[in-house]
Amino acid sequence: MLEELLSKLDLSYTQKILENMIRINSIIGQEAELAEYLRNELEALGLKCEVDEIEPRRPNIYVRIKSENPGKRLNYNGHLDTIPVVDGWETDPFNPVIKDGKLFGLGVCDMKAGIACIIDMLRAFTNSGYSFNGELSFSGVIDEEAYGKGAKAMLKTDFAQVDAIVLAEPYSGDELKPIPLGITGKILYDISVKGKAAHAFRPHLGINAIEELGKILNNLNKLNFKTHPDFGEGNYSTLKIEGGYDIYSVVVPAIARMEVNRLLFPGETVHMAI
Ligand SMILES: [Zn+2]
């Protein structure tokens, strides 16, 4: 039966869905159009969607295929948002381009390809007429690249009360571990330093907040990182730093702040990381 189901997967359909998704801008905060597209696509397959607005114009989308017979429940999950466009694109990020056998576009890898595979799997499963027990569902969530508001809302719904959730996230596994059982979490450090303003010709009269912040920055690598058999060694990345004047002036900066991302491994809690 599995062979028959697998034979119904359609790579050209998956690619078409993926290319359509790339043409839709779904940068964090702008997920509505993609959710609407997926809703239309899933409803065209005869599946009924539930849409839950987490914030205005920021919906999670859910779909459920339920057997009349009780059984295990499995949810496939994907996030609708992508990160913003960064420097260095050689092609239009919203126009899918195939080069050297690879498809380029914003969010192809993370994670519109994963969602396209889920949609094709749901299509193949629905069309197969396969009789099964339990429930198969899909949850598409917002805000994964930021605060995870969509996933947090999803976890409060019935779609999270399942036997297993498969995240279709990209993962650089190998042949021995193609699929990890779990994923790293993250904590965002928001670090502010208060110094003391002074005329910058007499810096010794003030406390330079940027330079003090720099001392912290230079010592972040002394954080106590854990290692984990499945996830390797912990790490951090400084994401943003700001401080100093808005208008050029010779003033010792009194305030500086930075945001630092740190990965958390299974077993590590927020309290262990602060
Ligand atoms: Zn992702």
Short mmCIF file of C-alpha atoms and ligand atoms in Angstrom, two decimals:
data_model
loop_
_atom_site.label_atom_id
_atom_site.label_comp_id
_atom_site.label_asym_id
_atom_site.label_seq_id
_atom_site.Cartn_x
_atom_site.Cartn_y
_atom_site.Cartn_z
CA MET A 1 0.00 0.00 0.00
CA LEU A 2 2.87 2.34 0.83
CA GLU A 3 4.33 1.77 -2.65
CA GLU A 4 1.00 2.69 -4.20
CA LEU A 5 0.78 5.89 -2.13
CA LEU A 6 4.34 6.84 -2.98
CA SER A 7 3.65 6.30 -6.67
CA LYS A 8 0.95 8.97 -6.48
CA LEU A 9 3.38 11.69 -5.41
CA ASP A 10 3.87 14.15 -8.26
CA LEU A 11 7.15 16.05 -8.46
CA SER A 12 5.90 18.43 -11.16
CA TYR A 13 2.86 19.35 -9.02
CA THR A 14 5.14 19.87 -6.00
CA GLN A 15 7.42 22.12 -8.04
CA LYS A 16 4.49 24.12 -9.41
CA ILE A 17 3.16 24.71 -5.88
CA LEU A 18 6.63 25.69 -4.70
CA GLU A 19 7.16 28.16 -7.54
CA ASN A 20 3.74 29.72 -6.87
CA MET A 21 4.65 30.10 -3.20
CA ILE A 22 7.96 31.77 -4.06
CA ARG A 23 6.06 34.39 -6.09
CA ILE A 24 4.12 35.30 -2.94
CA ASN A 25 5.94 37.56 -0.51
CA SER A 26 5.47 36.06 2.95
CA ILE A 27 8.20 37.87 4.86
CA ILE A 28 7.51 37.84 8.63
CA GLY A 29 4.33 39.80 9.28
CA GLN A 30 3.00 39.36 5.74
CA GLU A 31 1.81 35.76 5.83
CA ALA A 32 -1.85 36.35 4.86
CA GLU A 33 -1.50 36.06 1.09
CA LEU A 34 0.37 32.76 1.33
CA ALA A 35 -2.19 31.38 3.79
CA GLU A 36 -4.94 32.35 1.32
CA TYR A 37 -3.09 30.66 -1.53
CA LEU A 38 -2.68 27.44 0.47
CA ARG A 39 -6.30 27.55 1.50
CA ASN A 40 -7.40 27.75 -2.15
CA GLU A 41 -5.02 24.96 -3.13
CA LEU A 42 -6.15 22.67 -0.31
CA GLU A 43 -9.83 23.40 -0.87
CA ALA A 44 -9.36 22.60 -4.57
CA LEU A 45 -8.25 19.17 -3.34
CA GLY A 46 -11.56 18.89 -1.51
CA LEU A 47 -10.06 19.54 1.93
CA LYS A 48 -11.70 21.87 4.40
CA CYS A 49 -9.43 24.48 5.96
CA GLU A 50 -9.60 26.29 9.26
CA VAL A 51 -8.06 29.74 9.42
CA ASP A 52 -7.15 31.31 12.76
CA GLU A 53 -6.05 34.94 12.78
CA ILE A 54 -3.31 35.14 15.41
CA GLU A 55 -2.91 38.87 14.73
CA PRO A 56 -4.73 41.04 12.15
CA ARG A 57 -3.84 39.70 8.65
CA ARG A 58 -1.57 37.05 10.21
CA PRO A 59 -3.41 33.72 10.07
CA ASN A 60 -2.43 30.18 10.96
CA ILE A 61 -4.02 27.65 8.61
CA TYR A 62 -5.10 24.12 9.49
CA VAL A 63 -6.49 21.17 7.58
CA ARG A 64 -7.65 17.81 8.89
CA ILE A 65 -8.25 14.46 7.17
CA LYS A 66 -10.07 12.27 9.63
CA SER A 67 -10.97 8.61 9.47
CA GLU A 68 -14.22 7.35 10.91
CA ASN A 69 -12.13 4.81 12.77
CA PRO A 70 -10.17 5.92 15.80
CA GLY A 71 -6.39 5.65 15.66
CA LYS A 72 -3.13 7.55 15.85
CA ARG A 73 -3.05 11.22 14.99
CA LEU A 74 -0.24 12.74 12.96
CA ASN A 75 0.31 16.42 12.20
CA TYR A 76 2.61 17.87 9.57
CA ASN A 77 3.77 21.39 10.38
CA GLY A 78 5.34 24.18 8.40
CA HIS A 79 5.88 27.91 8.86
CA LEU A 80 4.47 30.36 6.35
CA ASP A 81 6.92 33.20 6.95
CA THR A 82 10.37 33.77 5.52
CA ILE A 83 13.15 36.05 6.69
CA PRO A 84 13.42 39.44 4.92
CA VAL A 85 15.48 39.82 1.75
CA VAL A 86 19.17 40.20 2.65
CA ASP A 87 22.05 41.53 0.55
CA GLY A 88 23.70 39.33 -2.05
CA TRP A 89 20.81 38.08 -4.20
CA GLU A 90 21.82 37.61 -7.82
CA THR A 91 18.24 36.94 -8.91
CA ASP A 92 14.83 38.36 -7.98
CA PRO A 93 14.03 36.61 -4.67
CA PHE A 94 10.33 36.48 -5.62
CA ASN A 95 10.87 35.03 -9.08
CA PRO A 96 11.79 31.33 -8.97
CA VAL A 97 14.78 30.56 -11.17
CA ILE A 98 16.30 27.14 -11.92
CA LYS A 99 20.08 27.17 -12.21
CA ASP A 100 22.40 24.14 -12.20
CA GLY A 101 19.48 21.92 -11.26
CA LYS A 102 18.60 24.01 -8.22
CA LEU A 103 15.60 26.25 -7.64
CA PHE A 104 16.41 29.73 -6.30
CA GLY A 105 13.96 32.05 -4.55
CA LEU A 106 13.36 33.48 -1.09
CA GLY A 107 12.29 30.69 1.25
CA VAL A 108 12.72 27.81 -1.20
CA CYS A 109 14.70 25.88 1.38
CA ASP A 110 13.31 27.35 4.59
CA MET A 111 10.68 26.21 4.18
CA LYS A 112 8.35 26.51 1.24
CA ALA A 113 9.75 23.31 -0.32
CA GLY A 114 8.77 21.46 2.85
CA ILE A 115 5.24 22.85 2.67
CA ALA A 116 4.98 22.00 -1.05
CA CYS A 117 5.93 18.39 -0.20
CA ILE A 118 3.25 18.29 2.51
CA ILE A 119 0.60 19.62 0.13
CA ASP A 120 1.52 17.03 -2.50
CA MET A 121 1.48 14.31 0.15
CA LEU A 122 -2.03 15.40 1.24
CA ARG A 123 -3.12 15.42 -2.42
CA ALA A 124 -1.72 11.94 -3.04
CA PHE A 125 -3.20 10.62 0.20
CA THR A 126 -6.64 12.08 -0.53
CA ASN A 127 -6.70 10.85 -4.12
CA SER A 128 -5.56 7.36 -3.16
CA GLY A 129 -8.80 6.61 -1.35
CA TYR A 130 -6.62 4.77 1.15
CA SER A 131 -8.60 3.56 4.11
CA PHE A 132 -6.87 4.40 7.34
CA ASN A 133 -7.44 4.84 11.03
CA GLY A 134 -6.97 8.04 13.02
CA GLU A 135 -6.17 11.44 11.64
CA LEU A 136 -3.73 13.22 9.35
CA SER A 137 -3.50 17.00 9.61
CA PHE A 138 -1.48 19.98 8.49
CA SER A 139 -0.72 23.15 10.41
CA GLY A 140 0.81 26.19 8.69
CA VAL A 141 1.97 28.75 11.23
CA ILE A 142 3.13 32.37 11.18
CA ASP A 143 6.09 34.13 12.79
CA GLU A 144 8.52 31.21 13.08
CA GLU A 145 11.48 33.34 12.03
CA ALA A 146 10.68 35.81 14.81
CA TYR A 147 8.86 35.04 18.06
CA GLY A 148 7.05 31.84 17.12
CA LYS A 149 3.61 33.34 17.81
CA GLY A 150 1.95 31.00 15.33
CA ALA A 151 3.46 27.85 16.84
CA LYS A 152 2.60 29.01 20.36
CA ALA A 153 -1.04 29.52 19.29
CA MET A 154 -1.06 26.17 17.46
CA LEU A 155 0.15 24.36 20.57
CA LYS A 156 -3.04 25.49 22.35
CA THR A 157 -5.26 23.89 19.70
CA ASP A 158 -6.45 20.36 19.13
CA PHE A 159 -3.96 20.08 16.24
CA ALA A 160 -1.16 19.80 18.79
CA GLN A 161 -2.93 17.10 20.83
CA VAL A 162 -1.55 14.44 18.51
CA ASP A 163 0.72 11.41 18.70
CA ALA A 164 3.47 13.02 16.62
CA ILE A 165 4.28 16.22 14.75
CA VAL A 166 6.56 16.19 11.73
CA LEU A 167 8.27 19.52 11.02
CA ALA A 168 9.12 19.81 7.33
CA GLU A 169 12.02 22.16 8.15
CA PRO A 170 15.26 21.87 6.20
CA TYR A 171 17.88 19.95 8.15
CA SER A 172 21.43 19.23 7.18
CA GLY A 173 21.41 15.61 8.25
CA ASP A 174 23.39 12.76 6.82
CA GLU A 175 22.54 9.23 5.70
CA LEU A 176 22.78 7.91 9.24
CA LYS A 177 20.61 10.63 10.74
CA PRO A 178 18.42 12.01 7.96
CA ILE A 179 15.66 13.01 10.38
CA PRO A 180 16.37 14.39 13.86
CA LEU A 181 14.06 13.56 16.72
CA GLY A 182 13.74 17.11 17.97
CA ILE A 183 15.10 20.50 17.12
CA THR A 184 17.05 23.23 18.86
CA GLY A 185 15.20 26.00 20.61
CA LYS A 186 16.38 29.56 20.96
CA ILE A 187 16.64 32.36 23.44
CA LEU A 188 16.97 36.02 22.55
CA TYR A 189 19.18 38.09 24.83
CA ASP A 190 18.24 41.78 24.79
CA ILE A 191 21.22 43.46 26.47
CA SER A 192 21.23 47.16 27.28
CA VAL A 193 24.15 49.07 28.75
CA LYS A 194 23.69 52.41 30.45
CA GLY A 195 26.76 54.62 30.48
CA LYS A 196 27.13 58.30 31.21
CA ALA A 197 27.05 61.06 28.62
CA ALA A 198 29.90 63.59 28.45
CA HIS A 199 31.54 65.79 25.86
CA ALA A 200 33.64 63.43 23.78
CA PHE A 201 36.69 65.71 24.02
CA ARG A 202 36.73 64.71 27.70
CA PRO A 203 35.67 61.05 27.55
CA HIS A 204 37.08 60.33 31.02
CA LEU A 205 34.17 62.35 32.45
CA GLY A 206 31.64 59.92 31.01
CA ILE A 207 31.14 56.17 30.58
CA ASN A 208 31.04 55.08 26.97
CA ALA A 209 28.08 52.68 26.70
CA ILE A 210 29.16 51.36 23.28
CA GLU A 211 32.64 50.52 24.51
CA GLU A 212 31.22 48.85 27.64
CA LEU A 213 28.83 46.86 25.46
CA GLY A 214 31.82 45.85 23.34
CA LYS A 215 33.42 44.25 26.39
CA ILE A 216 30.34 42.06 26.88
CA LEU A 217 30.29 41.24 23.16
CA ASN A 218 33.91 40.15 23.27
CA ASN A 219 33.20 37.77 26.13
CA LEU A 220 30.07 36.06 24.82
CA ASN A 221 32.18 33.10 23.71
CA LYS A 222 32.74 32.36 27.40
CA LEU A 223 29.09 31.37 27.81
CA ASN A 224 28.69 27.83 29.06
CA PHE A 225 27.59 25.99 25.92
CA LYS A 226 26.37 22.44 26.12
CA THR A 227 27.05 19.70 23.61
CA HIS A 228 24.38 17.28 22.52
CA PRO A 229 24.77 13.97 20.65
CA ASP A 230 22.20 14.97 18.03
CA PHE A 231 22.78 18.69 17.74
CA GLY A 232 26.50 19.21 18.24
CA GLU A 233 27.80 22.18 20.20
CA GLY A 234 25.77 25.17 21.30
CA ASN A 235 26.35 28.53 19.72
CA TYR A 236 25.31 32.16 19.68
CA SER A 237 25.07 34.93 17.10
CA THR A 238 24.90 38.66 17.66
CA LEU A 239 21.96 39.83 15.54
CA LYS A 240 21.79 43.55 16.13
CA ILE A 241 23.72 46.30 17.83
CA GLU A 242 22.77 49.92 18.27
CA GLY A 243 23.84 52.95 20.22
CA GLY A 244 25.12 56.48 19.88
CA TYR A 245 23.67 59.57 18.31
CA ASP A 246 20.90 60.02 15.78
CA ILE A 247 22.52 63.24 14.58
CA TYR A 248 26.31 63.44 14.47
CA SER A 249 27.58 65.06 17.63
CA VAL A 250 30.74 64.75 19.70
CA VAL A 251 29.08 63.07 22.68
CA VAL A 252 30.07 60.00 24.69
CA PRO A 253 27.12 57.63 24.12
CA ALA A 254 25.11 56.96 27.27
CA ILE A 255 23.08 54.00 25.97
CA ALA A 256 23.83 50.98 23.80
CA ARG A 257 22.03 47.71 23.27
CA MET A 258 22.34 44.49 21.36
CA GLU A 259 20.31 41.40 20.58
CA VAL A 260 21.96 38.00 20.66
CA ASN A 261 20.46 34.71 19.57
CA ARG A 262 21.49 31.56 21.41
CA LEU A 263 20.49 28.01 20.59
CA LEU A 264 19.01 25.87 23.31
CA PHE A 265 19.26 22.10 23.21
CA PRO A 266 16.66 19.64 24.46
CA GLY A 267 17.05 19.54 28.23
CA GLU A 268 18.35 23.12 28.47
CA THR A 269 15.86 25.55 29.90
CA VAL A 270 15.58 29.30 29.56
CA HIS A 271 16.66 29.60 33.20
CA MET A 272 19.83 27.63 32.52
CA ALA A 273 20.71 30.10 29.76
CA ILE A 274 20.36 33.31 31.75
ZN ZN B 1 12.42 27.40 9.04
#
